[in-house]
PDB file of C-alpha atoms in Angstrom:
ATOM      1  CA  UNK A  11     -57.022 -22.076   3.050  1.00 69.00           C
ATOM      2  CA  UNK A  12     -58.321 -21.867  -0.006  1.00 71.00           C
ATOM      3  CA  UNK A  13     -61.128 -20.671  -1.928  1.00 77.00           C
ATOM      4  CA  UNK A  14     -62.911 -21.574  -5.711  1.00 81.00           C
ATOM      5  CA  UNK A  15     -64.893 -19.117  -7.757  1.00 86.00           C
ATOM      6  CA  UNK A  16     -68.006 -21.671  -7.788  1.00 87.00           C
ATOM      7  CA  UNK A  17     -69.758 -19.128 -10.045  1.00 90.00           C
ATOM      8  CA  UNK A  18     -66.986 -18.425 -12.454  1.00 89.00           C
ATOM      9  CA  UNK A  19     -66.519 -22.457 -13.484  1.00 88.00           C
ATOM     10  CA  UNK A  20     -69.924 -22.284 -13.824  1.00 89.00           C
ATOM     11  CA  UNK A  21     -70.259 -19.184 -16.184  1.00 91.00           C
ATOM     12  CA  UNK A  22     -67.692 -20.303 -17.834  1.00 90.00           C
ATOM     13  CA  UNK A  23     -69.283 -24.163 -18.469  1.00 88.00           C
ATOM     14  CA  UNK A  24     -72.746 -23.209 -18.744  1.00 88.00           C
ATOM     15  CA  UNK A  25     -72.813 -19.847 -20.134  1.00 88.00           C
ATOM     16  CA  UNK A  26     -70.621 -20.836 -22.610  1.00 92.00           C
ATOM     17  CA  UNK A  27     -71.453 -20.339 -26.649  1.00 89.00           C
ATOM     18  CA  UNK A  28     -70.935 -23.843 -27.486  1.00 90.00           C
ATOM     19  CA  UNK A  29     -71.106 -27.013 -25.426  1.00 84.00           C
ATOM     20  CA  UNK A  30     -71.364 -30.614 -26.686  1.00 77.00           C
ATOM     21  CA  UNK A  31     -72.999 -33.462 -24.220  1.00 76.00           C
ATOM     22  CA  UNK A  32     -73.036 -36.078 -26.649  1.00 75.00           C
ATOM     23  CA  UNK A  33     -68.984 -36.129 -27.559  1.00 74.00           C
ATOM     24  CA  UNK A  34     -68.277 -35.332 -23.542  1.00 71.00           C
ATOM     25  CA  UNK A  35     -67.663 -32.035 -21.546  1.00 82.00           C
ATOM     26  CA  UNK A  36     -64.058 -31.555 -19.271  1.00 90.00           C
ATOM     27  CA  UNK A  37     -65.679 -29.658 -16.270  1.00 92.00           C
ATOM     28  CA  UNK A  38     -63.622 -26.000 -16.395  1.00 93.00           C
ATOM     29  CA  UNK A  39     -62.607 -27.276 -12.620  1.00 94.00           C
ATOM     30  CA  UNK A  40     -60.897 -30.496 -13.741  1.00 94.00           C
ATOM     31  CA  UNK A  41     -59.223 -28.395 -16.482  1.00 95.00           C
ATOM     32  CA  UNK A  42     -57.951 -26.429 -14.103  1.00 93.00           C
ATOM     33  CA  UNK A  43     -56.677 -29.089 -11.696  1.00 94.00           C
ATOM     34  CA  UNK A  44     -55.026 -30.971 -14.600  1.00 95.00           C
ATOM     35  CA  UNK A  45     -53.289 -27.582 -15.777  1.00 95.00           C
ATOM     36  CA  UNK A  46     -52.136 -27.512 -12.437  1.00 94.00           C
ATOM     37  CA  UNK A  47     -51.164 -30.685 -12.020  1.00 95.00           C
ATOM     38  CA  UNK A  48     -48.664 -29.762 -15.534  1.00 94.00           C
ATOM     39  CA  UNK A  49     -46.066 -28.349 -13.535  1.00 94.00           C
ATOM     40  CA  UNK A  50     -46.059 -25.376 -16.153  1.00 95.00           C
ATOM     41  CA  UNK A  51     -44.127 -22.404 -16.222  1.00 94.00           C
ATOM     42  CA  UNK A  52     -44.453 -19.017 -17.133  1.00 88.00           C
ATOM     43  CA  UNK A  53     -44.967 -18.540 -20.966  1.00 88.00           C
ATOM     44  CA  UNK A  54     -45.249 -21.893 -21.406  1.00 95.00           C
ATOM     45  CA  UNK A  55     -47.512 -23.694 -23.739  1.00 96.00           C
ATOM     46  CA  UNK A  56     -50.361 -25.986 -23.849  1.00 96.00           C
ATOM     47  CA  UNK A  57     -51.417 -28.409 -26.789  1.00 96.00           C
ATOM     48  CA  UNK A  58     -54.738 -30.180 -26.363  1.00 95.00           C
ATOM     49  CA  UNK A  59     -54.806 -32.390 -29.410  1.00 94.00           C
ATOM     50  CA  UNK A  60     -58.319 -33.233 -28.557  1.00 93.00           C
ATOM     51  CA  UNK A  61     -59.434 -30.001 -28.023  1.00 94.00           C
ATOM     52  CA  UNK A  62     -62.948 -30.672 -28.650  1.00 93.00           C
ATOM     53  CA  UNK A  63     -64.938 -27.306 -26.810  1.00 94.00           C
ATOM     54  CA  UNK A  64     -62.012 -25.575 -25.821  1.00 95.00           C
ATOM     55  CA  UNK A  65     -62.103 -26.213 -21.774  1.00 96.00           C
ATOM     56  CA  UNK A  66     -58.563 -26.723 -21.323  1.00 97.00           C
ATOM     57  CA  UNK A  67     -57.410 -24.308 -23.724  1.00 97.00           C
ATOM     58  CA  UNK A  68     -59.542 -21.564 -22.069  1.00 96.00           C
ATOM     59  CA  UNK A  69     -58.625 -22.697 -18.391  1.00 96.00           C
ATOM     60  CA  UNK A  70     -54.844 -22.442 -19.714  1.00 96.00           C
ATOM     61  CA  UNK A  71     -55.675 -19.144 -21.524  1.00 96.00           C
ATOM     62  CA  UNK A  72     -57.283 -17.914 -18.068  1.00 95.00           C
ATOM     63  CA  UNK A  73     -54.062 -18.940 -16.280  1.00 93.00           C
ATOM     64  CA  UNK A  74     -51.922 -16.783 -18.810  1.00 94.00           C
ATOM     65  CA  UNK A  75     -50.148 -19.859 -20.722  1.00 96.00           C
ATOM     66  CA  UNK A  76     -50.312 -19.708 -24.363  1.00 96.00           C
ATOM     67  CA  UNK A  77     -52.567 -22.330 -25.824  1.00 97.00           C
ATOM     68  CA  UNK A  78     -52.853 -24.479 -29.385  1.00 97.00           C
ATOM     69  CA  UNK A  79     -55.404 -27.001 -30.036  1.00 96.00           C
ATOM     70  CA  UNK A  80     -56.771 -29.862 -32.635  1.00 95.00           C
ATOM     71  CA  UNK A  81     -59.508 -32.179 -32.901  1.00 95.00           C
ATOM     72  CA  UNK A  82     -60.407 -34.615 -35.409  1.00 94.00           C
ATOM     73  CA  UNK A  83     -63.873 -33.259 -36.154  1.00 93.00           C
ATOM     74  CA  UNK A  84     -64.365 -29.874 -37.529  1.00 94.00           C
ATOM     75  CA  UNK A  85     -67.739 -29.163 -35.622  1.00 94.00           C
ATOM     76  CA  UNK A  86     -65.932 -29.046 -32.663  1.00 94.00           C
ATOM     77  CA  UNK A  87     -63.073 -26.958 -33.838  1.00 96.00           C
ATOM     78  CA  UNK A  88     -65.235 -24.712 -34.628  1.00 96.00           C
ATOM     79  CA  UNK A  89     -67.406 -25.276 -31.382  1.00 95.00           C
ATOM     80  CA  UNK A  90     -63.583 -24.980 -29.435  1.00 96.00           C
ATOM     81  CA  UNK A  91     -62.777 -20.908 -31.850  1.00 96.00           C
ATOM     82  CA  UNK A  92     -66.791 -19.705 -30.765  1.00 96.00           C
ATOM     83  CA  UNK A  93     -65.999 -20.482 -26.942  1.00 96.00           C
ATOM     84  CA  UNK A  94     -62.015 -18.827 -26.822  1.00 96.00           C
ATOM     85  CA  UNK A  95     -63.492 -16.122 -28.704  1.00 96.00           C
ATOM     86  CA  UNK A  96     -65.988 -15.942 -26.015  1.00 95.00           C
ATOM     87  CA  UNK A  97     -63.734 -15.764 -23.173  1.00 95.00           C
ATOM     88  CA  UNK A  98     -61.276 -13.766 -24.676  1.00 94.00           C
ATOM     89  CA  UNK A  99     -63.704 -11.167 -24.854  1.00 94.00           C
ATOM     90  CA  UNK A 100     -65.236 -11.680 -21.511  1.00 93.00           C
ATOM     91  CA  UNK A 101     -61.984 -12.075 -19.641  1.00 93.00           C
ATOM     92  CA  UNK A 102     -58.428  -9.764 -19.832  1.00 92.00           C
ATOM     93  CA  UNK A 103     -56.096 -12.542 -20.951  1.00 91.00           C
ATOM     94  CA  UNK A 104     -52.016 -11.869 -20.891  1.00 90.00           C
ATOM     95  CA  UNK A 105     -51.935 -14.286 -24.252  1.00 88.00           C
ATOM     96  CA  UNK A 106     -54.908 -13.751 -26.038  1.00 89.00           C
ATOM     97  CA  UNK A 107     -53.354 -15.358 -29.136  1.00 89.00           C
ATOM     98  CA  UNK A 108     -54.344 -18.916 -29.924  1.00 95.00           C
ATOM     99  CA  UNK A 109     -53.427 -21.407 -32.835  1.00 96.00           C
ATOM    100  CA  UNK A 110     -56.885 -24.358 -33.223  1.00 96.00           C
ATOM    101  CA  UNK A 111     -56.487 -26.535 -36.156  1.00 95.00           C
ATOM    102  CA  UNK A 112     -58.214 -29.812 -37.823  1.00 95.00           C
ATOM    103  CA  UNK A 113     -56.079 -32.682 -37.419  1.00 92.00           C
ATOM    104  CA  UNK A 114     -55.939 -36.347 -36.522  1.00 85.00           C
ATOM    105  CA  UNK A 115     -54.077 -36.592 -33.194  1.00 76.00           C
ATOM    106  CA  UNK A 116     -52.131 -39.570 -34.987  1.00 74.00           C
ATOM    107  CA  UNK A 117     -50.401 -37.318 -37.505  1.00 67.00           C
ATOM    108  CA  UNK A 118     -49.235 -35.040 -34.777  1.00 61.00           C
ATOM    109  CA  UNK A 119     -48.523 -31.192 -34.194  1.00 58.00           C
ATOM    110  CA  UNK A 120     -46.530 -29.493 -37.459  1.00 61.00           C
ATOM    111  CA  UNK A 121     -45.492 -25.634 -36.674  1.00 59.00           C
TER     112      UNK A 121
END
């Protein structure tokens, strides 16, 4: 049996600082079903280079994996720092660090 925090995806999708309908929202419960889906392991880390708001990074951040993410536009990078900033405040993360850069996908991921 299982059971899902109805009101927590929903906090954390709706009470969120920044949210963008027009470039397209990841529901915080398909973020989480995709991270799951990963077959991650502990200390592992997730890159969404299309990070636009930040739902998979947070979800990831929630789940204690370290997270990195880039989008093409800058509005939504910035949209993406204003939400993890959010959550890391509101929630007791193991890996509060996070890495969210402007880039074109096509160029890739440079450490």
């Amino acid at each position: 049996m299982a059971v899902q925090d109805v009101e927590g995806y929903s906090e954390r999708d709706y009470n969120r600082p920044s949210r963008d309908a027009k470039v397209g929202m990841t529901p915080p419960k398909l973020a989480q079903i995709m991270i799951n889906l990963a077959g991650l392991k502990d200390g592992d880390t997730v890159y969404d280079p299309f990070c636009g708001v930040g739902t998979i990074m947070q979800e990831a951040l929630l789940n204690d994996y370290r997270v990195i993410g880039s989008d093409a536009n800058s509005a939504q990078v910035e949209n993406c720092r204003s939400n993890l900033s959010w959550i890391s405040k509101k929630y007791i993360l193991k890996h509060p660090d996070y890495k969210i850069f402007q880039s074109d996908s096509a160029h890739g991921y440079k450490k």
